[in-house]
Short mmCIF file of C-alpha atoms and ligand atoms in Angstrom, two decimals:
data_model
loop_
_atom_site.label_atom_id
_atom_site.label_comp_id
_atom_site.label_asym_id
_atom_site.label_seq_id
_atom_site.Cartn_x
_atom_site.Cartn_y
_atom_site.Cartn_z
CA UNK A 487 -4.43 -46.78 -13.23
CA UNK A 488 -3.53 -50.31 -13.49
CA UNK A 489 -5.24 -53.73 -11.77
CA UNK A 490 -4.12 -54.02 -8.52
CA UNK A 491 -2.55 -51.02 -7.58
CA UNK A 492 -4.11 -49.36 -4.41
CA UNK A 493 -5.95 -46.31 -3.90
CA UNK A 494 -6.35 -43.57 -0.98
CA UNK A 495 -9.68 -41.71 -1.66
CA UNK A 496 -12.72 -42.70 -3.65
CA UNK A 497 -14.90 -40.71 -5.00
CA UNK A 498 -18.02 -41.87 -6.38
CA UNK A 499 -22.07 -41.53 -7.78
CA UNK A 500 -21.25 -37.47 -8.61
CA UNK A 501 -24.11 -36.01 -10.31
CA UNK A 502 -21.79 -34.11 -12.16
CA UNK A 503 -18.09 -34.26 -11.93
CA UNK A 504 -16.25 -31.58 -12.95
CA UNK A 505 -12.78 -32.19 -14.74
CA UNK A 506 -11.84 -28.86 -15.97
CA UNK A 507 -9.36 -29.54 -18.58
CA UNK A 508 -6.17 -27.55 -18.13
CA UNK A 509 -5.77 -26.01 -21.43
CA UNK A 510 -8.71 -27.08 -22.82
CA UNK A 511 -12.24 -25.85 -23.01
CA UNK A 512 -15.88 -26.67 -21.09
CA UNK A 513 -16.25 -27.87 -18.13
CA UNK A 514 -15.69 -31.60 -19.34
CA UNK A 515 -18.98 -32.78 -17.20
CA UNK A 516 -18.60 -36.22 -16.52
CA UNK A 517 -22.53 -37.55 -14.93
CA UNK A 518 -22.40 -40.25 -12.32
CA UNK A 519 -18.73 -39.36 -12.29
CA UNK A 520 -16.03 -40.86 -10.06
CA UNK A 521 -12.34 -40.00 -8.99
CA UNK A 522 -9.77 -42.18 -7.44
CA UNK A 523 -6.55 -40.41 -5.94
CA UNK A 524 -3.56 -42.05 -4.04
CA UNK A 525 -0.73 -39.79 -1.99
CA UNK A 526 -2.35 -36.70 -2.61
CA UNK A 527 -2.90 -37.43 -6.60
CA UNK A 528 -5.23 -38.02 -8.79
CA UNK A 529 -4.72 -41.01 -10.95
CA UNK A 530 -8.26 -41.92 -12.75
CA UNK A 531 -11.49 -39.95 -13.34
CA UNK A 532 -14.55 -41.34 -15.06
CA UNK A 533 -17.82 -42.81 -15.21
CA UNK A 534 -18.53 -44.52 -11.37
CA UNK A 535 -19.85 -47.40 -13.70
CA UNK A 536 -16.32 -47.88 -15.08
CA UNK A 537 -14.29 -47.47 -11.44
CA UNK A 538 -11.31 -50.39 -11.53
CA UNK A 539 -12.44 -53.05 -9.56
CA UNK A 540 -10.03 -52.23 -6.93
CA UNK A 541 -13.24 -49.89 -6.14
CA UNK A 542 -15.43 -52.45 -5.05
CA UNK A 543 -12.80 -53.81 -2.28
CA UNK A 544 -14.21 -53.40 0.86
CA UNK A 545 -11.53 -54.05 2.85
CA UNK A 546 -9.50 -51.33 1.99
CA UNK A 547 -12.09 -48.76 3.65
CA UNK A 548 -11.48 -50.48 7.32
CA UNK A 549 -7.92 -49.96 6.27
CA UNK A 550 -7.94 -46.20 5.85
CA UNK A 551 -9.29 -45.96 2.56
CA UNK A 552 -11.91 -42.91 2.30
CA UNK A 553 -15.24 -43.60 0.24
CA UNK A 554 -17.06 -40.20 -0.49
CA UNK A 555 -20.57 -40.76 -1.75
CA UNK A 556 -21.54 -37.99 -3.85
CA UNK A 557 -25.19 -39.15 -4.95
CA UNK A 558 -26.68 -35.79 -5.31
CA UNK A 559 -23.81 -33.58 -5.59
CA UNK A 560 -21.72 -31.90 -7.76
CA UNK A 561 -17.38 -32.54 -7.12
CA UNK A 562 -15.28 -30.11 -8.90
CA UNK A 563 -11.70 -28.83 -8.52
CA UNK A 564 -10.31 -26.82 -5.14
CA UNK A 565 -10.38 -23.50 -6.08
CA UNK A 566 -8.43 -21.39 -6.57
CA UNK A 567 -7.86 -17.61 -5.69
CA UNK A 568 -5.32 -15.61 -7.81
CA UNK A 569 -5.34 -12.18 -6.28
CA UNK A 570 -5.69 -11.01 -2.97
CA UNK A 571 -3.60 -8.88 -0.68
CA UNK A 572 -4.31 -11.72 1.77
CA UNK A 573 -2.91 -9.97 5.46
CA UNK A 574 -3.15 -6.19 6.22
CA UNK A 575 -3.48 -4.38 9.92
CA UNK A 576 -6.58 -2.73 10.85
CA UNK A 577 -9.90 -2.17 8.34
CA UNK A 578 -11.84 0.36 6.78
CA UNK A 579 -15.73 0.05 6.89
CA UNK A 580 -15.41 3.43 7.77
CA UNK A 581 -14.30 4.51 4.62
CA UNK A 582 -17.35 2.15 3.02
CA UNK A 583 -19.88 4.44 4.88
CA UNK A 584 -17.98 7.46 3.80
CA UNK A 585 -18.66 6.37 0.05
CA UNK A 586 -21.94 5.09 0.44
CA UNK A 587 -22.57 8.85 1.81
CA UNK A 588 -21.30 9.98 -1.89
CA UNK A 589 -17.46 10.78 -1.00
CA UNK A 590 -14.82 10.41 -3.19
CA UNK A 591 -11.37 8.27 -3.59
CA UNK A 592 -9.79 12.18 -2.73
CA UNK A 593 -11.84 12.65 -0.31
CA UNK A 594 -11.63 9.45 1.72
CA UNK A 595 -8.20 10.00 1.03
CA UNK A 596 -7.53 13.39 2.48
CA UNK A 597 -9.40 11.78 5.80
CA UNK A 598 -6.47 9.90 6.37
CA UNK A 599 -8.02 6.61 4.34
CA UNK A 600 -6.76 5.10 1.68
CA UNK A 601 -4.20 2.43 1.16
CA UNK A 602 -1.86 4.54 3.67
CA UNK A 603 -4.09 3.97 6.30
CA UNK A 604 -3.79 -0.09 5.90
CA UNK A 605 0.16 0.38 5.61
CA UNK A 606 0.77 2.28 9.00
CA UNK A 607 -1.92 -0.27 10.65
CA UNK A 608 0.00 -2.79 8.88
CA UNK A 609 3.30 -1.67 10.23
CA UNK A 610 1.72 -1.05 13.96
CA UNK A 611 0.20 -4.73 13.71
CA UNK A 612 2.76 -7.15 15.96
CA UNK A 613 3.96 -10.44 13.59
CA UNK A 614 1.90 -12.35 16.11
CA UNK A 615 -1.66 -10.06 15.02
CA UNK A 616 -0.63 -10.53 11.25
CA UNK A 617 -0.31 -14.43 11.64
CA UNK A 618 -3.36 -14.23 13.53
CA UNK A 619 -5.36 -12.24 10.64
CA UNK A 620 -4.40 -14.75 8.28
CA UNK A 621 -5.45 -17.86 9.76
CA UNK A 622 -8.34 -16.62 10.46
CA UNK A 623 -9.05 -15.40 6.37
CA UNK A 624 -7.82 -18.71 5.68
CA UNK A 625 -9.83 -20.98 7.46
CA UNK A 626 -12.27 -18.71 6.04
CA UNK A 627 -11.26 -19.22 2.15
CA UNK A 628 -11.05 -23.14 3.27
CA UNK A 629 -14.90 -23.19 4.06
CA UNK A 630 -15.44 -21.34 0.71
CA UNK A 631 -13.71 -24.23 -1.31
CA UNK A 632 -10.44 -22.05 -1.63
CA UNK A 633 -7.81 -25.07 -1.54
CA UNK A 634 -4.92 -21.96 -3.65
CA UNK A 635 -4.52 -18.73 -2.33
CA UNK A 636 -2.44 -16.05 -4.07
CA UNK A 637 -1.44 -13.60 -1.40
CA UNK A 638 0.35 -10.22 -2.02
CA UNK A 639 2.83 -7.94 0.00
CA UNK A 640 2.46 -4.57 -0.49
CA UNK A 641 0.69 -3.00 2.76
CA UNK A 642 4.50 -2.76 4.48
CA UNK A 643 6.53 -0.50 1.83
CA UNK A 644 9.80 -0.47 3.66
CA UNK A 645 12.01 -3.33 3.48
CA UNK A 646 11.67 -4.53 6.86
CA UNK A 647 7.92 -4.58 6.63
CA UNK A 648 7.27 -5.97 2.82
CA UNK A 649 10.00 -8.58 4.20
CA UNK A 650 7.81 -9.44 7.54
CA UNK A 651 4.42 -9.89 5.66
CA UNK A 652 6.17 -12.17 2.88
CA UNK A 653 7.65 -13.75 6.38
CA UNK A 654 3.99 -14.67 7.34
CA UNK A 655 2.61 -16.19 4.35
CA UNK A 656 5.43 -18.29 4.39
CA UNK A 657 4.74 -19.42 7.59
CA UNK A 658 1.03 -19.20 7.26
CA UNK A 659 1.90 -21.47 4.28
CA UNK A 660 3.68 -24.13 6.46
CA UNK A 661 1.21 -24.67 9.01
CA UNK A 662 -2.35 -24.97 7.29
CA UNK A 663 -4.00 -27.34 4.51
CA UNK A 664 -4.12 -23.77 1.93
CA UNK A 665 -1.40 -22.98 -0.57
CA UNK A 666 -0.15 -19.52 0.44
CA UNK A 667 1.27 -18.54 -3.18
CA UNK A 668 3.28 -15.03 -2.32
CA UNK A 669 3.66 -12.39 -4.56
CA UNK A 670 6.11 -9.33 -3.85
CA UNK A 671 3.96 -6.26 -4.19
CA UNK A 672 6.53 -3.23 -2.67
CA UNK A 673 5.33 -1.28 -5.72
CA UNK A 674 1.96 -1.37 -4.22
CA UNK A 675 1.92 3.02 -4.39
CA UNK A 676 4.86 4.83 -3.38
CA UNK A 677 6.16 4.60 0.43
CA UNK A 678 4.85 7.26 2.76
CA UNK A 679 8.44 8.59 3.09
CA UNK A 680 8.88 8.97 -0.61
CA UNK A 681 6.33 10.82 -1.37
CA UNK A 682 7.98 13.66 -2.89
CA UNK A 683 10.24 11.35 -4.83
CA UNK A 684 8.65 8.42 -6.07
CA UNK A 685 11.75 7.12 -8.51
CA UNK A 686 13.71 7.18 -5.30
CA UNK A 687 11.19 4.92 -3.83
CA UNK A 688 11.14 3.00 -7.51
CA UNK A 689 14.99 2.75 -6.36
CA UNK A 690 14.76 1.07 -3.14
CA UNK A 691 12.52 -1.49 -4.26
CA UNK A 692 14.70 -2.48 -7.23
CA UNK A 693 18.13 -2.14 -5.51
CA UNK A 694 17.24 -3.26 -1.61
CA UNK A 695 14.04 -4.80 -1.42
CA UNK A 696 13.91 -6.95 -4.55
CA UNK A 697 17.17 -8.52 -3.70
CA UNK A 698 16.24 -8.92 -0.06
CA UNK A 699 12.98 -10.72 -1.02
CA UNK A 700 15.28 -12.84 -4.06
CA UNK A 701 17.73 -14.08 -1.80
CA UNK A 702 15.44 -15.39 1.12
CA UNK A 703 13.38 -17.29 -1.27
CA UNK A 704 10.45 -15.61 -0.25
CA UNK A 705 7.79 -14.48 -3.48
CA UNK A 706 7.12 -17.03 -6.45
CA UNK A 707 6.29 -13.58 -8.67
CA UNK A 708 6.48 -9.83 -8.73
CA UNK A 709 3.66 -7.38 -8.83
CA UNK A 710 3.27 -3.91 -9.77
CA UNK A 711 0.54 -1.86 -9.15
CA UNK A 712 0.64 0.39 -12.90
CA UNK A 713 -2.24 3.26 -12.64
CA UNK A 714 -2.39 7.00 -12.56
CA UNK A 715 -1.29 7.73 -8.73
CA UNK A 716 0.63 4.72 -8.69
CA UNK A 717 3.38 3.58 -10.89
CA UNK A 718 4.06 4.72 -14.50
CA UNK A 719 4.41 2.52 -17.44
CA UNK A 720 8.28 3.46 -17.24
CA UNK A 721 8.21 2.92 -13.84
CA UNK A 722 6.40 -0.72 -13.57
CA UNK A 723 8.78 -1.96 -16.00
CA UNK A 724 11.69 -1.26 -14.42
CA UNK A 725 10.52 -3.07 -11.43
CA UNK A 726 8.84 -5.63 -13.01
CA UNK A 727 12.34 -6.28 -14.97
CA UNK A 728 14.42 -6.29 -12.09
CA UNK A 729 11.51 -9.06 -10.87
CA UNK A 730 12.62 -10.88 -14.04
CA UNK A 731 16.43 -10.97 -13.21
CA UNK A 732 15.93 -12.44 -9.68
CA UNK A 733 13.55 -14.75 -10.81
CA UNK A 734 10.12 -13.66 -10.19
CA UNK A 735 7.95 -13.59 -13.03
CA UNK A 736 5.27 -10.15 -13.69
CA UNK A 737 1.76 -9.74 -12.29
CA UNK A 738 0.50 -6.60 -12.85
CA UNK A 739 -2.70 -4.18 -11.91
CA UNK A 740 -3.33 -2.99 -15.06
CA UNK A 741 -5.66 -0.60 -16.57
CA UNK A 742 -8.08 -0.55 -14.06
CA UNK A 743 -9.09 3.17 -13.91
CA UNK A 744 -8.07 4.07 -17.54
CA UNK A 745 -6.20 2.45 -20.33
CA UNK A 746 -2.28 3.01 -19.96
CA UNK A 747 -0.70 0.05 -21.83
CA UNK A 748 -0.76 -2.13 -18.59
CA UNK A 749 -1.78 -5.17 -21.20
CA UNK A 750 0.82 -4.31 -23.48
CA UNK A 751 3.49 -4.18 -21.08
CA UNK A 752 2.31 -7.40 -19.53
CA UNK A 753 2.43 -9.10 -22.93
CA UNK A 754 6.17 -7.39 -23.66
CA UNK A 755 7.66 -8.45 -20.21
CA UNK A 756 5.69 -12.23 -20.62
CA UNK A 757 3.64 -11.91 -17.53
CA UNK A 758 2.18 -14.66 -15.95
CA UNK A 759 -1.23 -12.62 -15.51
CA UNK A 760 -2.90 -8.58 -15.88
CA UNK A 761 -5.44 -7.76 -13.36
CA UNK A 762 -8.63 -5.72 -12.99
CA UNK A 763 -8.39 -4.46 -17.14
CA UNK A 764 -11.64 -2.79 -16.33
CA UNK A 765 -10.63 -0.28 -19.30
CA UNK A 766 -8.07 -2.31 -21.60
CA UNK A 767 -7.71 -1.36 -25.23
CA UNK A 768 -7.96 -3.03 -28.06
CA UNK A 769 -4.17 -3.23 -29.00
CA UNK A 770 -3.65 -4.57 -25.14
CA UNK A 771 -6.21 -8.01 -25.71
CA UNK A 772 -4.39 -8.51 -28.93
CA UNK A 773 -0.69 -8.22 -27.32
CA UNK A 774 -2.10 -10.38 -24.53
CA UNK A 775 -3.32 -13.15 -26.64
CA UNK A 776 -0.34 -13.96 -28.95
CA UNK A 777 1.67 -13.25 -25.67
CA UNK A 778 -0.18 -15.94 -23.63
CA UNK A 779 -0.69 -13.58 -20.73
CA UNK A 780 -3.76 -14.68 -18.50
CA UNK A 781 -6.18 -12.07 -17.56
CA UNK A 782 -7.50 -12.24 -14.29
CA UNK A 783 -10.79 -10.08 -13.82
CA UNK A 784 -12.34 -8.77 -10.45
CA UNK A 785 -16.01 -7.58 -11.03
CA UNK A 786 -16.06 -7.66 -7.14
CA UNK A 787 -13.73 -4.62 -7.14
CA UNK A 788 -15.99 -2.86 -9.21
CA UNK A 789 -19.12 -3.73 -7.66
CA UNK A 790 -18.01 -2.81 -3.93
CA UNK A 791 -17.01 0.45 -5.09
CA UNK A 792 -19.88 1.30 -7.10
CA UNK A 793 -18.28 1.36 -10.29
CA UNK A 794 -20.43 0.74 -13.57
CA UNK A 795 -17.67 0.09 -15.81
CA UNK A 796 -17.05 -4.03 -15.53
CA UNK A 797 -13.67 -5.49 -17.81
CA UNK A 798 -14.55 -6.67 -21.28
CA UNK A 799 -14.50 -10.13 -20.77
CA UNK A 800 -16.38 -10.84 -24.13
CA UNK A 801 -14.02 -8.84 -25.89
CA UNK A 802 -10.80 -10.58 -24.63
CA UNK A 803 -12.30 -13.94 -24.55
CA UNK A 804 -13.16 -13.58 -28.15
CA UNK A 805 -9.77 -12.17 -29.16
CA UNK A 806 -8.07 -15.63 -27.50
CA UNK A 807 -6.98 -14.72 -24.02
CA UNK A 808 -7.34 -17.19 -21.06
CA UNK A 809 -9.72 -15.68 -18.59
CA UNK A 810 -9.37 -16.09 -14.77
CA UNK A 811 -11.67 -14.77 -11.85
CA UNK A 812 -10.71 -13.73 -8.46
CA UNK A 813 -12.15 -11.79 -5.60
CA UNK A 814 -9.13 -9.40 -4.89
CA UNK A 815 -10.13 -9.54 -1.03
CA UNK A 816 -8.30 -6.76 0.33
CA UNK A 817 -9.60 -3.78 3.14
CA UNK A 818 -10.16 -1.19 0.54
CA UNK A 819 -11.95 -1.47 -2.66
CA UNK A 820 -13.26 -5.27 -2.30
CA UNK A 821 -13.39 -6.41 1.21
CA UNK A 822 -15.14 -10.02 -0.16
CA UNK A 823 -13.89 -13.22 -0.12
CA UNK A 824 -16.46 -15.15 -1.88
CA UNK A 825 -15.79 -16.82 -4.94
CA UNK A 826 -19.47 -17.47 -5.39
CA UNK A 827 -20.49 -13.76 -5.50
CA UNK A 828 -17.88 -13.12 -7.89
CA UNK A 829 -19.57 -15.85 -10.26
CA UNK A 830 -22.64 -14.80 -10.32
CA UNK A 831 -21.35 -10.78 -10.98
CA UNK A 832 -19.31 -12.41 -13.45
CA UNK A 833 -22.50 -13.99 -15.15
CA UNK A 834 -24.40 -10.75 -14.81
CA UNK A 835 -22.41 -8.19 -15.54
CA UNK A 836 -18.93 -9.71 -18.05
CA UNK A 837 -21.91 -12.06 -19.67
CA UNK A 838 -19.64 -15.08 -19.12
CA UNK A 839 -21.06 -18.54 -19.58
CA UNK A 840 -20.87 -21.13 -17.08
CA UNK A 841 -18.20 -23.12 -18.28
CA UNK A 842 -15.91 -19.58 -18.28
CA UNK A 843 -16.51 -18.50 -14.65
CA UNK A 844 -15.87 -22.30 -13.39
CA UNK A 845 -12.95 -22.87 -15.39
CA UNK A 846 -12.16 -18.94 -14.41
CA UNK A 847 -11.88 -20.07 -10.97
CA UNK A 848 -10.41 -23.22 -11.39
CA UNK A 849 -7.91 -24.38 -13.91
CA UNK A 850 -7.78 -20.62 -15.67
CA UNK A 851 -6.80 -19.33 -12.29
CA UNK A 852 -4.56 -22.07 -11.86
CA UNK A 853 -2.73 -20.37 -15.35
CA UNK A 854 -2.80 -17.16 -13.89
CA UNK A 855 -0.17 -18.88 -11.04
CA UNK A 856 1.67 -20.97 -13.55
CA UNK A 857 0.36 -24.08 -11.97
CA UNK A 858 -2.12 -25.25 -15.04
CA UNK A 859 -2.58 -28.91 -15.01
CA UNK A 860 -1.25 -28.85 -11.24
CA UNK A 861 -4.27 -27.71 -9.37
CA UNK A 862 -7.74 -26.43 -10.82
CA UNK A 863 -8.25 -29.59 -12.90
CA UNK A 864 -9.35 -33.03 -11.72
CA UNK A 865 -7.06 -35.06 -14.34
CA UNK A 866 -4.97 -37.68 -13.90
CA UNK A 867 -1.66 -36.62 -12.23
CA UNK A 868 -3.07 -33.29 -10.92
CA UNK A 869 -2.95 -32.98 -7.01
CA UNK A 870 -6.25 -34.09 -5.38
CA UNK A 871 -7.43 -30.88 -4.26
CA UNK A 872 -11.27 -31.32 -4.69
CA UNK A 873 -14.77 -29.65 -3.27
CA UNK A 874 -17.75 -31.38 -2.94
CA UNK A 875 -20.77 -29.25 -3.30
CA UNK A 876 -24.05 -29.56 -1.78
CA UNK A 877 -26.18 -29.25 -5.26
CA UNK A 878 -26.93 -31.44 -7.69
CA UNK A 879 -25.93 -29.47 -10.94
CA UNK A 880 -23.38 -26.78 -11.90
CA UNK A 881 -25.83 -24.74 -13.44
CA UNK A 882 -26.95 -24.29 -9.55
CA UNK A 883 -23.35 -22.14 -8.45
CA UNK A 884 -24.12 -18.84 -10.63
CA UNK A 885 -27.78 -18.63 -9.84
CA UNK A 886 -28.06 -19.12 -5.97
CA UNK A 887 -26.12 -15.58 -5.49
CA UNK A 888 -24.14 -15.66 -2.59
CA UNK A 889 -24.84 -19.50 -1.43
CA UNK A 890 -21.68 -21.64 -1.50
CA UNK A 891 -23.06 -25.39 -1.42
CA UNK A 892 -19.38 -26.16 0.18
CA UNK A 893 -20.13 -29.67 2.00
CA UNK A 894 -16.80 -31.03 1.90
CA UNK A 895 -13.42 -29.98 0.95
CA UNK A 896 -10.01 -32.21 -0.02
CA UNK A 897 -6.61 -31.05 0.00
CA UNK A 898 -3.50 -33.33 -1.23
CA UNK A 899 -6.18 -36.02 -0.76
CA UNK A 900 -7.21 -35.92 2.77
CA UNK A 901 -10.37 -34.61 3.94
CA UNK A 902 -9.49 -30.76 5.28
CA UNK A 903 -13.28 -29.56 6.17
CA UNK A 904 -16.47 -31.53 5.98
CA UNK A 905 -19.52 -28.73 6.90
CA UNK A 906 -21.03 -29.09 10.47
CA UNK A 907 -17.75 -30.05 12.15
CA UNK A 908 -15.00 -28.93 13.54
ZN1 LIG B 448 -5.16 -6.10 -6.06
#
């Protein structure tokens, strides 16, 4: 920033300022740290002690200008939420009580639960109910810090329905201070009415709904949900490669259950991100890493469905692969939306220090969107999307379990929620 130019939003007196260096490592703590942004941007992070002395000009506050004091407080990136399968009809807290009782995925399943009860509530929901649902999650995710949200299709699995929920987040998208990121998911599990012919289903994604979802501009990437009872390996490529030619890079669920190749394939088809990895191989960290493919874990997933077996963070951050967190808020196996919970499992249970689950959830998770050194890091030139937490030191996020510290939360630079108002 130069002498005399002008600036928007101050930030200043941070106990500790969070930079998150896109691409870097740590945390990049800056004490009695200050930001200034202008039009929604960041342009110059440092000491308060160094702020230009177009600071100190009074004036400019009667003007517009927006001093934060943030004696006290810790000021870190928006955050940012890579996975979730952000609108679906109905919910299942039935199904919760069913396992807590000791019943199984078959089980629940042959109940009626399951994913196929979310699609047909889904597909009963009117457009107006869906919009509804996600304004609601959110305003929710706003209060939590959430300034990105990732949000996946996948609960319609016909083309007019995988088309209508892609329809809302773009809406949702249009009319709210959150980023609605949308990923196609219509290989979520095979459509009700293919279920005795699941290539033919594999067909009408590639050849109809892919196309359909291309052409109106409607999904930034292309997921595939690649398990046992889902997709095959063959299968997932295929889609994901027909993703490729209209654009859309891979996501994929990936070895979440048991170890199929999911990495691999990720790394072979250059994926953006693989999710959940709860079982990955050796041979899939190593094609991740010299691939660049991000992996983005959900310990929540595990932990809501009373699962021991946690991702090996350790093992793939140690073998070089860029590690992002996320909640995977959806009405089955993680109905959470907390990023805060998912830090402190993440502490606990993938032993990940606390400059991996912050960056995880920051700039690392910006990575897994391919929007690293756009959001998740407070840089110069990065969008001013910034929380201010109620707590004087980082150390403070993993270790109050459950508490979020939110106080105020910035978006493009303007002030989008400030706790204890409207
Ligand atoms: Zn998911």
């Amino acid at each position: 920033m130069t002498r005399g130019q002008t600036a928007d939003l101050i930030i200043r007196h941070a106990a500790e300022l969070l930079v998150c260096p896109a691409g870097g490592e740590g945390l990049g703590i800056i004490e009695d740290g200050a930001l200034l942004a202008r039009d929604g941007r960041i342009v110059w992070v440092g000491r308060t002690a160094d702020l230009p002395a177009v600071a100190a000009d009074a004036s400019a506050d009667a003007a517009g200008r927006r001093t934060i004091d943030a004696t006290g407080r810790v000021v870190m990136p928006g955050l940012v939420e890579c996975h979730t399968h952000l609108v679906f009809g109905g919910s299942r807290e039935h199904e919760f009580q069913m396992r807590a009782a000791g019943a199984s995925y078959a089980e629940i399943a042959a109940a009626g639960g399951g994913i196929m009860s979310t699609v047909r509530a889904t597909r009963a929901a009117s457009t107006e109910e869906l919009l509804h649902r996600g304004r609601t999650n959110l305003r929710a995710m706003l209060r939590l810090g959430l300034t990105t949200v990732e949000a996946k299709s996948g609960y319609g699995l016909s083309t007019e329905h995988e088309l209508r929920l892609l329809e809302v987040y773009r809406m949702l998208d249009a009319e709210q201070p959150v980023d609605v990121v949308p990923t196609f998911l219509g290989a979520h599990v095979v459509g009700p009415e293919y279920r005795d012919c699941p290539d033919a289903y594999v067909d009408l994604v590639v050849e109809e709904m892919l196309p359909a979802v291309a052409e109106r501009g409607l999904a930034r990437f292309c997921d595939v949900f690649c398990e046992q009872g889902a997709f095959t390996l063959e299968q997932s490529r295929r889609v994901l490669a027909a993703g490729l030619e209209h654009g859309l890079r891979p996501k994929l669920h990936a070895d979440q259950f048991a170890d199929g190749g999911g990495g691999e394939l990720a790394a072979e088809l250059g994926a953006v991100s693989a999710d959940h990895l709860d079982h990955i191989g050796d041979a899939g960290v190593a094609a991740m890493a010299a691939a660049g493919v991000t992996a983005v874990l959900l310990p929540g997933a595990v932990a809501f469905l009373g699962l021991h077996h946690f991702a090996p963070a350790r093992r793939l951050l140690e073998g070089g692969v860029r590690v992002a967190l996320s909640t995977d808020f959806n009405p089955g196996s993680c109905h959470c939306m907390s990023p805060f919970i998912v830090v402190t499992l993440a502490s606990s249970y993938l032993k990940m220090s606390l400059a991996e689950v912050l960056r995880a959830w920051t700039c690392e998770a910006a990575g897994a969107l391919g929007l690293a050194g756009e959001v998740g890091s407070l840089e110069e030139g990065c969008r001013a999307d910034i929380v201010v937490l109620d707590t004087y030191r980082a150390e403070r996020i993993p270790y109050d379990f459950g508490v979020d510290h939110v106080e105020t939360v910035i978006k493009d630079g303007l002030v989008v929620y400030e706790a204890g108002r409207a």
